[in-house]
C-alpha cells in the first residue's frame, strides 16, 4: 500500500498496521484484544497516558459486556477481582445522606433474574482494577500497545489512513500507515473534531466533580447500602461508590446548592478545598474524619456523534457517545461498539467481505443505539439527580427498563436479513430472537460437548448455524456452502430443545444464523425444499448463499447502498378493500393464502355502521386435508402475529405483492423512521412487503408540501374511497417510475403526489433542549418560563392545517360507562382516523394497565369501544394540530359548551378528562376564573362538577356524568413519569372494571373460527383455486345479527 505524500511530515519513518487504534484505555484495549481473537495481528494501539487508569472510574459492567469478556476468557478473573472489593448482589438506592433518611430503591439486587437471560452477571469493578487485567490479555495476544504515544495528525485517502504519532517522553515521531483507523480517544476526541463530525444531544448538564477519599463510613452502610448510593439533599446531589471495607471510595457531585438555580449546575467552578470538604460532609450527613486524595472536575453531558464513521475512520467509546455515569452505560456502550466492529474489520481485512460491512453497517447499527443510550442516561440523570429539570419543559424519554437496554437492544442494517426499521429495544425475557436481536440465552445439551452448556459458548469467532432437531437440510447446506465458496467458516450445531425453538421462533426443522458478535443474522422457521429454486422455491443452499452475500456486503453496490428509508417506501401499499396475497411462503407446503374482507352494515344509529370488519387472518402449516370439521380458538392479536411471521419468512424476491385492509396508521408507522413500533402493532406486516414490477405510478414534479413532515425524502399519493382512504407511498427521490404496485390494487388516474419536506436538524445548543408542555396562551397559574421559544410551541391558526382532512369521528353511543375527553386530534390521529394513534402516546397502554379495558387495544379499534366495553371517546376541540400548544385558549373554552351538549345527548355514567389543560378550560368557563393550585386535583371531582346535567323542566332530570380528571397521555409532557400517571389512572380503571362486571360485559376471549368440512361448504380436500368459508362468531356481541364470513382461497404454489 503506497503512502501518500504529506509534505509537512516527509522524511519520517513509516510503519504499517492493518488497524491503528487511537486511545488505549478500556475500549481501545478491548478492540485490540478482539481483533487478535479474530486473527488480525499487527494492530497498533497508541495511548497518550503513561499507563492504565489510576482512578476508580466505570464501576459497573453490564451482562452483555461480560458476555464479551467471557469470549475473551476474562470473565472468571474479573469476578474474582470484583469479589475482593464489591458485593455482586449489591443494589442501587437513594438516600438523603449516608447517615440520613432512606429515600428510594432503584434496584434491590444487581443480579436478580439475570441468570435466566444471560450466562453472565452484572459486575462492580472499577477501571483502575480492570485495565491491568485487560492489558495483560492484549500483551499475551501480541498486541502492540504503546503508552506515552500521542496521535497529533492524520490524513485519509481512498486506500487507508496515515497518522503522525509522537512519543511524549522522547519526542520521536512515527508515521503509521493503516487500512483503518479507530478513534477511541475520549469525549474530547481530536479525531472526531478534525473530521468535522458534530454532536447531537442534551447540551451541558453540569460542571460536575468527583471527590476521591479515605474515611471510615462502614457503620452507615454495612448491612444497608452496598452498591451505588445516590445522595439527594439541599446541599449536594450525586452518588457514592464505596468498597466493601467502607473506607475507600468516591463521591460524584452533579449539582450543589439551591435546587434548580443556575449556580447549582456548576459545583466545579471556583471550587476550594473548604468547599469540597463541606460538600463531602453534607453527603455523609455526619462530621467524621476523612482525607480527600483527589478532586477531579468534569463536564456532564449526554451527547451522540452525528456519524460514527467517515470513510476508513471509525469512532468508538466516548468519541462516539458521551454520557454521565448514571446507569453505568458509558464504558459498556463503547465496549459493545468495539465488539460490533472487530469481526467486521477482520472479515474485510481478510477480503471475505465488502467494505460496506465496516464503512456502512457499523454506523447503521451502532448510531441508533448511541442515541437511545444518551436519551436514556439523560432520563436517569434527571430522575436521580436533577428532578427539577422536569419543571423546565426539557424533553425526557420514558425510562426503558435496564434489561431491555442491556440485553434487548436491536440492530437494523444491511448486515442482517432485515432492511426495515423496527423497535430499538425489546424485552429479552419474552421476545423471541429474530434478525437484529441478541441471541437469547438457552442452556442446552449438544453431542460432543459438556452437558448444560449455554449457547453463548458457541459464539464469538465464526458464524454459527443453529438448527432444530429436524433441521438436517439447513445443516447440510451450511457445510456445503463453506466447502464450495470463499465465505467465512460456518459452524453448525443441532439443538434438540423445545425451549431453544421457542426462544428463537423456529420449528423443529428451522434454523437461525448467528453472527460472530452473537446477533441473529437470519432465521428460517421451517425446512426448505432442496433443488427447487428453478421452480421459484428457494432451496436451503441457495437461501443461505443469498443471505451470506447480503450480510457480507458482497452484493452489487447498487443493492447494498439502498437506504433503509428507501426500502421502507418500496411496496408499502394500502388499499381500502382488496386481498392479502402472501406469496411463496418458505415452508414445506408453499401455500398462497388470500383473505377477503367484505363490508357490513351496522344497526341503525350505530356509528360503526358500514365500516370494514376487523382484520382476520390465519396461516395453518398443513392444508393437505381436513377429514373432519375443526374449530380453532385464536385471539385476534395472535392472528396478526401469525400473518406477520408468514410474510417475514418469505425470501426477498418473493415478498407479498400487496398488503390490504391495514389502516393508514400502520403505513405511517412503517415509514416514519423516528418511531418504533410495539410488538403488537401491525406495522411489521407492511414492512415485509415487496414491490411488484407490474405497474408504476409517475411522481409529479414540484409537489405541494405535506403534513407528514417527519418523513425524509418521501411523498405519498392519496386516493379517496367511499369508506376509507387508499394510501400509496412512493419514493420522491426517484426520477424514474416509482416502486410499482401490484395489479390487484386499483390505481386512480387522479392520484396526486405530495412531497414531504426533509426534516432539518436543529442547531446544537450549549444549553438544554427545551420543549413547551403547555399552550402559549395557557391559563395555568404558574406557566413555564421558556428561555427558547420553538415554532411548534406557539399558536397555529386554522389555516396552517387547512389542507388536512380530519378523519377522526367521535366514538359515542347510549348507555356508556365512561367517555374519554381528549384535547384535539394530532396530525397522525386526524390522518388515520383513529384516536391516539401516534405510537409515542400512552393512552391505549394506560387505559389497559388501569383496568378500563381487559386487554391492550389498538388505535384502529376506537370505534369498537362502545360495543366491546361500553367506553367512548371525543375531544374538546375538533381541528387537528401538531400538538395542543398550537391551540388557543379561546378555542378550548368554546369547546366546553359542545362537550356539555354531547354529554347531555348520550348520557354516559362518567367522563374522563385526559389532561389537566382540558379541565382547566372547563373550570374557567364554569367558574369564570382560573383553576388555582388549591382547586385542582386529579381523580374524581365533587358531584357539583358533574357534566351534562339536565334540569327537570318538563322532562326527567338527569344528574349528569361523574367527572374523573386523568393525566395527559402524551409523552411530550414530562411533568409526571409513567408510573405516576398509572397511579392516577388506576383510580378510574378500578371503578370502570367494577361497572363492567356489574353490567355483565364479559372480557373478550378471542374470535371463534370454524372450518366447516361437509355439507354445503365441502372442504375435505383442497384443489387448486378451491374456496371455503369461515363463519366468524363474536361471542361478545349481544343479540342476533347476520353472520359475517371471511373467505379463504387456497393455492398450491409448487
PDB file of N, CA and C in Angstrom, residues 94-181:
ATOM      1  N   UNK A  94     -31.279   5.361  46.885  1.00  0.00           N
ATOM      2  CA  UNK A  94     -31.157   6.806  47.074  1.00  0.00           C
ATOM      3  C   UNK A  94     -31.416   7.129  48.541  1.00  0.00           C
ATOM      4  N   UNK A  95     -30.568   8.005  49.101  1.00  0.00           N
ATOM      5  CA  UNK A  95     -30.699   8.401  50.498  1.00  0.00           C
ATOM      6  C   UNK A  95     -30.550   9.918  50.595  1.00  0.00           C
ATOM      7  N   UNK A  96     -30.980  10.451  51.716  1.00  0.00           N
ATOM      8  CA  UNK A  96     -30.761  11.877  51.969  1.00  0.00           C
ATOM      9  C   UNK A  96     -29.287  12.133  52.236  1.00  0.00           C
ATOM     10  N   UNK A  97     -28.671  11.234  52.957  1.00  0.00           N
ATOM     11  CA  UNK A  97     -27.225  11.203  53.197  1.00  0.00           C
ATOM     12  C   UNK A  97     -26.912   9.829  53.740  1.00  0.00           C
ATOM     13  N   UNK A  98     -25.634   9.488  53.842  1.00  0.00           N
ATOM     14  CA  UNK A  98     -25.283   8.158  54.341  1.00  0.00           C
ATOM     15  C   UNK A  98     -25.828   7.926  55.737  1.00  0.00           C
ATOM     16  N   UNK A  99     -25.819   8.958  56.546  1.00  0.00           N
ATOM     17  CA  UNK A  99     -26.318   8.825  57.913  1.00  0.00           C
ATOM     18  C   UNK A  99     -27.778   9.247  58.036  1.00  0.00           C
ATOM     19  N   UNK A 100     -28.375   9.657  56.913  1.00  0.00           N
ATOM     20  CA  UNK A 100     -29.714  10.212  56.966  1.00  0.00           C
ATOM     21  C   UNK A 100     -30.791   9.264  56.478  1.00  0.00           C
ATOM     22  N   UNK A 101     -31.860   9.847  56.013  1.00  0.00           N
ATOM     23  CA  UNK A 101     -33.090   9.130  55.687  1.00  0.00           C
ATOM     24  C   UNK A 101     -32.968   8.369  54.366  1.00  0.00           C
ATOM     25  N   UNK A 102     -33.509   7.143  54.328  1.00  0.00           N
ATOM     26  CA  UNK A 102     -33.609   6.361  53.092  1.00  0.00           C
ATOM     27  C   UNK A 102     -34.722   6.954  52.233  1.00  0.00           C
ATOM     28  N   UNK A 103     -34.461   7.079  50.915  1.00  0.00           N
ATOM     29  CA  UNK A 103     -35.438   7.699  50.026  1.00  0.00           C
ATOM     30  C   UNK A 103     -36.083   6.712  49.054  1.00  0.00           C
ATOM     31  N   UNK A 104     -35.281   5.919  48.359  1.00  0.00           N
ATOM     32  CA  UNK A 104     -35.828   5.100  47.270  1.00  0.00           C
ATOM     33  C   UNK A 104     -34.834   4.009  46.877  1.00  0.00           C
ATOM     34  N   UNK A 105     -35.365   2.911  46.361  1.00  0.00           N
ATOM     35  CA  UNK A 105     -34.523   1.837  45.833  1.00  0.00           C
ATOM     36  C   UNK A 105     -34.768   1.710  44.337  1.00  0.00           C
ATOM     37  N   UNK A 106     -33.698   1.837  43.529  1.00  0.00           N
ATOM     38  CA  UNK A 106     -33.817   1.687  42.088  1.00  0.00           C
ATOM     39  C   UNK A 106     -33.604   0.232  41.658  1.00  0.00           C
ATOM     40  N   UNK A 107     -32.807  -0.484  42.433  1.00  0.00           N
ATOM     41  CA  UNK A 107     -32.515  -1.879  42.114  1.00  0.00           C
ATOM     42  C   UNK A 107     -32.104  -2.565  43.415  1.00  0.00           C
ATOM     43  N   UNK A 108     -32.916  -3.518  43.866  1.00  0.00           N
ATOM     44  CA  UNK A 108     -32.652  -4.166  45.150  1.00  0.00           C
ATOM     45  C   UNK A 108     -31.444  -5.082  45.081  1.00  0.00           C
ATOM     46  N   UNK A 109     -31.400  -5.897  44.052  1.00  0.00           N
ATOM     47  CA  UNK A 109     -30.307  -6.855  43.863  1.00  0.00           C
ATOM     48  C   UNK A 109     -29.819  -6.719  42.431  1.00  0.00           C
ATOM     49  N   UNK A 110     -28.558  -6.409  42.287  1.00  0.00           N
ATOM     50  CA  UNK A 110     -27.974  -6.126  40.981  1.00  0.00           C
ATOM     51  C   UNK A 110     -28.203  -7.248  39.980  1.00  0.00           C
ATOM     52  N   UNK A 111     -28.264  -8.478  40.440  1.00  0.00           N
ATOM     53  CA  UNK A 111     -28.327  -9.623  39.531  1.00  0.00           C
ATOM     54  C   UNK A 111     -29.585 -10.467  39.675  1.00  0.00           C
ATOM     55  N   UNK A 112     -30.605  -9.912  40.298  1.00  0.00           N
ATOM     56  CA  UNK A 112     -31.845 -10.660  40.444  1.00  0.00           C
ATOM     57  C   UNK A 112     -32.482 -10.910  39.072  1.00  0.00           C
ATOM     58  N   UNK A 113     -32.695 -12.192  38.741  1.00  0.00           N
ATOM     59  CA  UNK A 113     -33.326 -12.565  37.481  1.00  0.00           C
ATOM     60  C   UNK A 113     -32.411 -12.605  36.280  1.00  0.00           C
ATOM     61  N   UNK A 114     -31.174 -12.171  36.421  1.00  0.00           N
ATOM     62  CA  UNK A 114     -30.258 -12.102  35.282  1.00  0.00           C
ATOM     63  C   UNK A 114     -29.875 -13.490  34.785  1.00  0.00           C
ATOM     64  N   UNK A 115     -29.796 -14.462  35.688  1.00  0.00           N
ATOM     65  CA  UNK A 115     -29.343 -15.799  35.280  1.00  0.00           C
ATOM     66  C   UNK A 115     -30.275 -16.441  34.261  1.00  0.00           C
ATOM     67  N   UNK A 116     -31.515 -15.986  34.171  1.00  0.00           N
ATOM     68  CA  UNK A 116     -32.454 -16.572  33.214  1.00  0.00           C
ATOM     69  C   UNK A 116     -32.298 -15.992  31.820  1.00  0.00           C
ATOM     70  N   UNK A 117     -31.618 -14.872  31.672  1.00  0.00           N
ATOM     71  CA  UNK A 117     -31.492 -14.241  30.359  1.00  0.00           C
ATOM     72  C   UNK A 117     -30.056 -14.018  29.924  1.00  0.00           C
ATOM     73  N   UNK A 118     -29.095 -14.406  30.758  1.00  0.00           N
ATOM     74  CA  UNK A 118     -27.694 -14.211  30.387  1.00  0.00           C
ATOM     75  C   UNK A 118     -26.819 -15.230  31.108  1.00  0.00           C
ATOM     76  N   UNK A 119     -25.783 -15.726  30.419  1.00  0.00           N
ATOM     77  CA  UNK A 119     -24.841 -16.628  31.094  1.00  0.00           C
ATOM     78  C   UNK A 119     -23.874 -15.873  31.995  1.00  0.00           C
ATOM     79  N   UNK A 120     -23.926 -14.548  31.955  1.00  0.00           N
ATOM     80  CA  UNK A 120     -23.021 -13.722  32.758  1.00  0.00           C
ATOM     81  C   UNK A 120     -23.842 -12.748  33.585  1.00  0.00           C
ATOM     82  N   UNK A 121     -23.236 -12.259  34.651  1.00  0.00           N
ATOM     83  CA  UNK A 121     -23.923 -11.369  35.575  1.00  0.00           C
ATOM     84  C   UNK A 121     -23.395  -9.953  35.438  1.00  0.00           C
ATOM     85  N   UNK A 122     -24.126  -9.019  36.071  1.00  0.00           N
ATOM     86  CA  UNK A 122     -23.606  -7.669  36.237  1.00  0.00           C
ATOM     87  C   UNK A 122     -22.466  -7.727  37.245  1.00  0.00           C
ATOM     88  N   UNK A 123     -21.571  -6.760  37.122  1.00  0.00           N
ATOM     89  CA  UNK A 123     -20.361  -6.818  37.946  1.00  0.00           C
ATOM     90  C   UNK A 123     -19.922  -5.413  38.307  1.00  0.00           C
ATOM     91  N   UNK A 124     -19.568  -5.201  39.588  1.00  0.00           N
ATOM     92  CA  UNK A 124     -18.929  -3.960  40.007  1.00  0.00           C
ATOM     93  C   UNK A 124     -17.417  -4.171  39.979  1.00  0.00           C
ATOM     94  N   UNK A 125     -16.747  -3.403  39.156  1.00  0.00           N
ATOM     95  CA  UNK A 125     -15.290  -3.480  39.080  1.00  0.00           C
ATOM     96  C   UNK A 125     -14.798  -2.174  38.474  1.00  0.00           C
ATOM     97  N   UNK A 126     -13.961  -1.450  39.179  1.00  0.00           N
ATOM     98  CA  UNK A 126     -13.530  -0.154  38.672  1.00  0.00           C
ATOM     99  C   UNK A 126     -12.512  -0.308  37.552  1.00  0.00           C
ATOM    100  N   UNK A 127     -12.432   0.734  36.750  1.00  0.00           N
ATOM    101  CA  UNK A 127     -11.492   0.749  35.628  1.00  0.00           C
ATOM    102  C   UNK A 127     -10.054   0.607  36.121  1.00  0.00           C
ATOM    103  N   UNK A 128      -9.774   1.191  37.247  1.00  0.00           N
ATOM    104  CA  UNK A 128      -8.439   1.108  37.841  1.00  0.00           C
ATOM    105  C   UNK A 128      -8.054  -0.340  38.137  1.00  0.00           C
ATOM    106  N   UNK A 129      -9.015  -1.155  38.560  1.00  0.00           N
ATOM    107  CA  UNK A 129      -8.746  -2.560  38.873  1.00  0.00           C
ATOM    108  C   UNK A 129      -8.754  -3.432  37.624  1.00  0.00           C
ATOM    109  N   UNK A 130      -9.581  -3.052  36.635  1.00  0.00           N
ATOM    110  CA  UNK A 130      -9.776  -3.924  35.488  1.00  0.00           C
ATOM    111  C   UNK A 130      -8.731  -3.748  34.389  1.00  0.00           C
ATOM    112  N   UNK A 131      -8.300  -2.531  34.150  1.00  0.00           N
ATOM    113  CA  UNK A 131      -7.422  -2.298  32.999  1.00  0.00           C
ATOM    114  C   UNK A 131      -6.113  -3.088  33.051  1.00  0.00           C
ATOM    115  N   UNK A 132      -5.494  -3.302  34.221  1.00  0.00           N
ATOM    116  CA  UNK A 132      -4.304  -4.167  34.237  1.00  0.00           C
ATOM    117  C   UNK A 132      -4.606  -5.589  33.763  1.00  0.00           C
ATOM    118  N   UNK A 133      -5.786  -6.121  34.088  1.00  0.00           N
ATOM    119  CA  UNK A 133      -6.176  -7.450  33.606  1.00  0.00           C
ATOM    120  C   UNK A 133      -6.296  -7.441  32.088  1.00  0.00           C
ATOM    121  N   UNK A 134      -6.934  -6.418  31.553  1.00  0.00           N
ATOM    122  CA  UNK A 134      -7.118  -6.305  30.107  1.00  0.00           C
ATOM    123  C   UNK A 134      -5.782  -6.083  29.392  1.00  0.00           C
ATOM    124  N   UNK A 135      -4.920  -5.269  29.976  1.00  0.00           N
ATOM    125  CA  UNK A 135      -3.605  -5.009  29.373  1.00  0.00           C
ATOM    126  C   UNK A 135      -2.800  -6.303  29.263  1.00  0.00           C
ATOM    127  N   UNK A 136      -2.885  -7.122  30.296  1.00  0.00           N
ATOM    128  CA  UNK A 136      -2.179  -8.407  30.265  1.00  0.00           C
ATOM    129  C   UNK A 136      -2.677  -9.274  29.118  1.00  0.00           C
ATOM    130  N   UNK A 137      -3.990  -9.252  28.892  1.00  0.00           N
ATOM    131  CA  UNK A 137      -4.570 -10.036  27.795  1.00  0.00           C
ATOM    132  C   UNK A 137      -4.073  -9.539  26.449  1.00  0.00           C
ATOM    133  N   UNK A 138      -4.013  -8.236  26.254  1.00  0.00           N
ATOM    134  CA  UNK A 138      -3.541  -7.672  24.987  1.00  0.00           C
ATOM    135  C   UNK A 138      -2.092  -8.071  24.736  1.00  0.00           C
ATOM    136  N   UNK A 139      -1.282  -7.991  25.764  1.00  0.00           N
ATOM    137  CA  UNK A 139       0.135  -8.363  25.619  1.00  0.00           C
ATOM    138  C   UNK A 139       0.268  -9.846  25.290  1.00  0.00           C
ATOM    139  N   UNK A 140      -0.532 -10.692  25.948  1.00  0.00           N
ATOM    140  CA  UNK A 140      -0.489 -12.134  25.660  1.00  0.00           C
ATOM    141  C   UNK A 140      -0.865 -12.431  24.216  1.00  0.00           C
ATOM    142  N   UNK A 141      -1.706 -11.601  23.619  1.00  0.00           N
ATOM    143  CA  UNK A 141      -2.123 -11.792  22.224  1.00  0.00           C
ATOM    144  C   UNK A 141      -1.192 -11.074  21.257  1.00  0.00           C
ATOM    145  N   UNK A 142      -0.017 -10.650  21.750  1.00  0.00           N
ATOM    146  CA  UNK A 142       0.985  -9.946  20.921  1.00  0.00           C
ATOM    147  C   UNK A 142       0.462  -8.631  20.377  1.00  0.00           C
ATOM    148  N   UNK A 143      -0.410  -7.983  21.128  1.00  0.00           N
ATOM    149  CA  UNK A 143      -0.890  -6.675  20.714  1.00  0.00           C
ATOM    150  C   UNK A 143       0.185  -5.612  20.908  1.00  0.00           C
ATOM    151  N   UNK A 144       0.255  -4.686  19.960  1.00  0.00           N
ATOM    152  CA  UNK A 144       1.241  -3.607  20.003  1.00  0.00           C
ATOM    153  C   UNK A 144       0.618  -2.414  20.717  1.00  0.00           C
ATOM    154  N   UNK A 145       0.813  -2.356  22.031  1.00  0.00           N
ATOM    155  CA  UNK A 145       0.200  -1.325  22.864  1.00  0.00           C
ATOM    156  C   UNK A 145       1.268  -0.322  23.274  1.00  0.00           C
ATOM    157  N   UNK A 146       1.114   0.932  22.826  1.00  0.00           N
ATOM    158  CA  UNK A 146       2.137   1.947  23.033  1.00  0.00           C
ATOM    159  C   UNK A 146       1.596   3.077  23.896  1.00  0.00           C
ATOM    160  N   UNK A 147       2.003   3.095  25.176  1.00  0.00           N
ATOM    161  CA  UNK A 147       1.669   4.213  26.049  1.00  0.00           C
ATOM    162  C   UNK A 147       2.628   5.370  25.773  1.00  0.00           C
ATOM    163  N   UNK A 148       2.299   6.529  26.333  1.00  0.00           N
ATOM    164  CA  UNK A 148       3.091   7.750  26.114  1.00  0.00           C
ATOM    165  C   UNK A 148       3.257   8.044  24.628  1.00  0.00           C
ATOM    166  N   UNK A 149       2.219   7.718  23.860  1.00  0.00           N
ATOM    167  CA  UNK A 149       2.257   7.960  22.415  1.00  0.00           C
ATOM    168  C   UNK A 149       0.990   8.707  22.008  1.00  0.00           C
ATOM    169  N   UNK A 150       1.165   9.839  21.373  1.00  0.00           N
ATOM    170  CA  UNK A 150       0.038  10.702  21.043  1.00  0.00           C
ATOM    171  C   UNK A 150      -0.091  10.868  19.537  1.00  0.00           C
ATOM    172  N   UNK A 151      -1.286  10.651  19.021  1.00  0.00           N
ATOM    173  CA  UNK A 151      -1.547  10.900  17.602  1.00  0.00           C
ATOM    174  C   UNK A 151      -1.787  12.388  17.431  1.00  0.00           C
ATOM    175  N   UNK A 152      -0.939  13.058  16.626  1.00  0.00           N
ATOM    176  CA  UNK A 152      -1.031  14.511  16.520  1.00  0.00           C
ATOM    177  C   UNK A 152      -1.550  14.983  15.166  1.00  0.00           C
ATOM    178  N   UNK A 153      -1.596  14.098  14.182  1.00  0.00           N
ATOM    179  CA  UNK A 153      -2.132  14.478  12.884  1.00  0.00           C
ATOM    180  C   UNK A 153      -2.431  13.220  12.075  1.00  0.00           C
ATOM    181  N   UNK A 154      -3.307  13.334  11.088  1.00  0.00           N
ATOM    182  CA  UNK A 154      -3.597  12.195  10.226  1.00  0.00           C
ATOM    183  C   UNK A 154      -4.179  12.700   8.914  1.00  0.00           C
ATOM    184  N   UNK A 155      -4.112  11.826   7.917  1.00  0.00           N
ATOM    185  CA  UNK A 155      -4.708  12.114   6.623  1.00  0.00           C
ATOM    186  C   UNK A 155      -5.279  10.829   6.036  1.00  0.00           C
ATOM    187  N   UNK A 156      -6.483  10.934   5.535  1.00  0.00           N
ATOM    188  CA  UNK A 156      -7.174   9.781   4.963  1.00  0.00           C
ATOM    189  C   UNK A 156      -7.218   9.883   3.443  1.00  0.00           C
ATOM    190  N   UNK A 157      -7.093   8.725   2.779  1.00  0.00           N
ATOM    191  CA  UNK A 157      -7.256   8.662   1.329  1.00  0.00           C
ATOM    192  C   UNK A 157      -8.079   7.431   1.001  1.00  0.00           C
ATOM    193  N   UNK A 158      -8.220   7.131  -0.260  1.00  0.00           N
ATOM    194  CA  UNK A 158      -9.093   6.036  -0.681  1.00  0.00           C
ATOM    195  C   UNK A 158      -8.603   4.679  -0.206  1.00  0.00           C
ATOM    196  N   UNK A 159      -7.316   4.525   0.054  1.00  0.00           N
ATOM    197  CA  UNK A 159      -6.755   3.219   0.397  1.00  0.00           C
ATOM    198  C   UNK A 159      -6.468   3.045   1.884  1.00  0.00           C
ATOM    199  N   UNK A 160      -6.487   4.101   2.657  1.00  0.00           N
ATOM    200  CA  UNK A 160      -6.174   3.957   4.066  1.00  0.00           C
ATOM    201  C   UNK A 160      -5.983   5.285   4.757  1.00  0.00           C
ATOM    202  N   UNK A 161      -5.313   5.217   5.908  1.00  0.00           N
ATOM    203  CA  UNK A 161      -5.085   6.399   6.735  1.00  0.00           C
ATOM    204  C   UNK A 161      -3.618   6.440   7.134  1.00  0.00           C
ATOM    205  N   UNK A 162      -3.046   7.629   7.045  1.00  0.00           N
ATOM    206  CA  UNK A 162      -1.681   7.824   7.510  1.00  0.00           C
ATOM    207  C   UNK A 162      -1.709   8.759   8.704  1.00  0.00           C
ATOM    208  N   UNK A 163      -1.147   8.313   9.825  1.00  0.00           N
ATOM    209  CA  UNK A 163      -1.199   9.090  11.066  1.00  0.00           C
ATOM    210  C   UNK A 163       0.207   9.403  11.557  1.00  0.00           C
ATOM    211  N   UNK A 164       0.381  10.606  12.079  1.00  0.00           N
ATOM    212  CA  UNK A 164       1.637  11.015  12.689  1.00  0.00           C
ATOM    213  C   UNK A 164       1.520  10.852  14.194  1.00  0.00           C
ATOM    214  N   UNK A 165       2.403  10.020  14.762  1.00  0.00           N
ATOM    215  CA  UNK A 165       2.372   9.705  16.188  1.00  0.00           C
ATOM    216  C   UNK A 165       3.668  10.187  16.822  1.00  0.00           C
ATOM    217  N   UNK A 166       3.566  10.828  17.983  1.00  0.00           N
ATOM    218  CA  UNK A 166       4.749  11.337  18.685  1.00  0.00           C
ATOM    219  C   UNK A 166       4.838  10.703  20.063  1.00  0.00           C
ATOM    220  N   UNK A 167       6.017  10.248  20.415  1.00  0.00           N
ATOM    221  CA  UNK A 167       6.274   9.738  21.751  1.00  0.00           C
ATOM    222  C   UNK A 167       6.406  10.928  22.693  1.00  0.00           C
ATOM    223  N   UNK A 168       5.547  11.006  23.726  1.00  0.00           N
ATOM    224  CA  UNK A 168       5.527  12.181  24.593  1.00  0.00           C
ATOM    225  C   UNK A 168       6.735  12.252  25.525  1.00  0.00           C
ATOM    226  N   UNK A 169       7.461  11.156  25.674  1.00  0.00           N
ATOM    227  CA  UNK A 169       8.636  11.162  26.546  1.00  0.00           C
ATOM    228  C   UNK A 169       9.907  11.499  25.787  1.00  0.00           C
ATOM    229  N   UNK A 170      10.056  10.955  24.552  1.00  0.00           N
ATOM    230  CA  UNK A 170      11.285  11.163  23.779  1.00  0.00           C
ATOM    231  C   UNK A 170      11.121  12.191  22.668  1.00  0.00           C
ATOM    232  N   UNK A 171       9.904  12.493  22.293  1.00  0.00           N
ATOM    233  CA  UNK A 171       9.670  13.412  21.188  1.00  0.00           C
ATOM    234  C   UNK A 171       9.801  12.765  19.818  1.00  0.00           C
ATOM    235  N   UNK A 172      10.141  11.488  19.749  1.00  0.00           N
ATOM    236  CA  UNK A 172      10.309  10.802  18.465  1.00  0.00           C
ATOM    237  C   UNK A 172       8.970  10.687  17.739  1.00  0.00           C
ATOM    238  N   UNK A 173       9.001  10.922  16.415  1.00  0.00           N
ATOM    239  CA  UNK A 173       7.781  10.871  15.608  1.00  0.00           C
ATOM    240  C   UNK A 173       7.821   9.666  14.666  1.00  0.00           C
ATOM    241  N   UNK A 174       6.635   9.102  14.432  1.00  0.00           N
ATOM    242  CA  UNK A 174       6.498   7.937  13.558  1.00  0.00           C
ATOM    243  C   UNK A 174       5.242   8.097  12.713  1.00  0.00           C
ATOM    244  N   UNK A 175       5.368   7.711  11.439  1.00  0.00           N
ATOM    245  CA  UNK A 175       4.191   7.638  10.582  1.00  0.00           C
ATOM    246  C   UNK A 175       3.660   6.208  10.617  1.00  0.00           C
ATOM    247  N   UNK A 176       2.366   6.061  10.892  1.00  0.00           N
ATOM    248  CA  UNK A 176       1.746   4.742  10.882  1.00  0.00           C
ATOM    249  C   UNK A 176       0.690   4.714   9.778  1.00  0.00           C
ATOM    250  N   UNK A 177       0.927   3.851   8.809  1.00  0.00           N
ATOM    251  CA  UNK A 177       0.009   3.693   7.695  1.00  0.00           C
ATOM    252  C   UNK A 177      -0.896   2.489   7.959  1.00  0.00           C
ATOM    253  N   UNK A 178      -2.185   2.710   8.000  1.00  0.00           N
ATOM    254  CA  UNK A 178      -3.131   1.628   8.321  1.00  0.00           C
ATOM    255  C   UNK A 178      -4.260   1.623   7.295  1.00  0.00           C
ATOM    256  N   UNK A 179      -4.898   0.460   7.186  1.00  0.00           N
ATOM    257  CA  UNK A 179      -6.055   0.360   6.310  1.00  0.00           C
ATOM    258  C   UNK A 179      -7.284   0.988   6.955  1.00  0.00           C
ATOM    259  N   UNK A 180      -7.364   0.909   8.282  1.00  0.00           N
ATOM    260  CA  UNK A 180      -8.449   1.555   9.015  1.00  0.00           C
ATOM    261  C   UNK A 180      -7.883   2.179  10.279  1.00  0.00           C
ATOM    262  N   UNK A 181      -8.502   3.286  10.692  1.00  0.00           N
ATOM    263  CA  UNK A 181      -8.134   3.914  11.962  1.00  0.00           C
ATOM    264  C   UNK A 181      -9.393   4.010  12.814  1.00  0.00           C
TER     265      UNK A 181
END
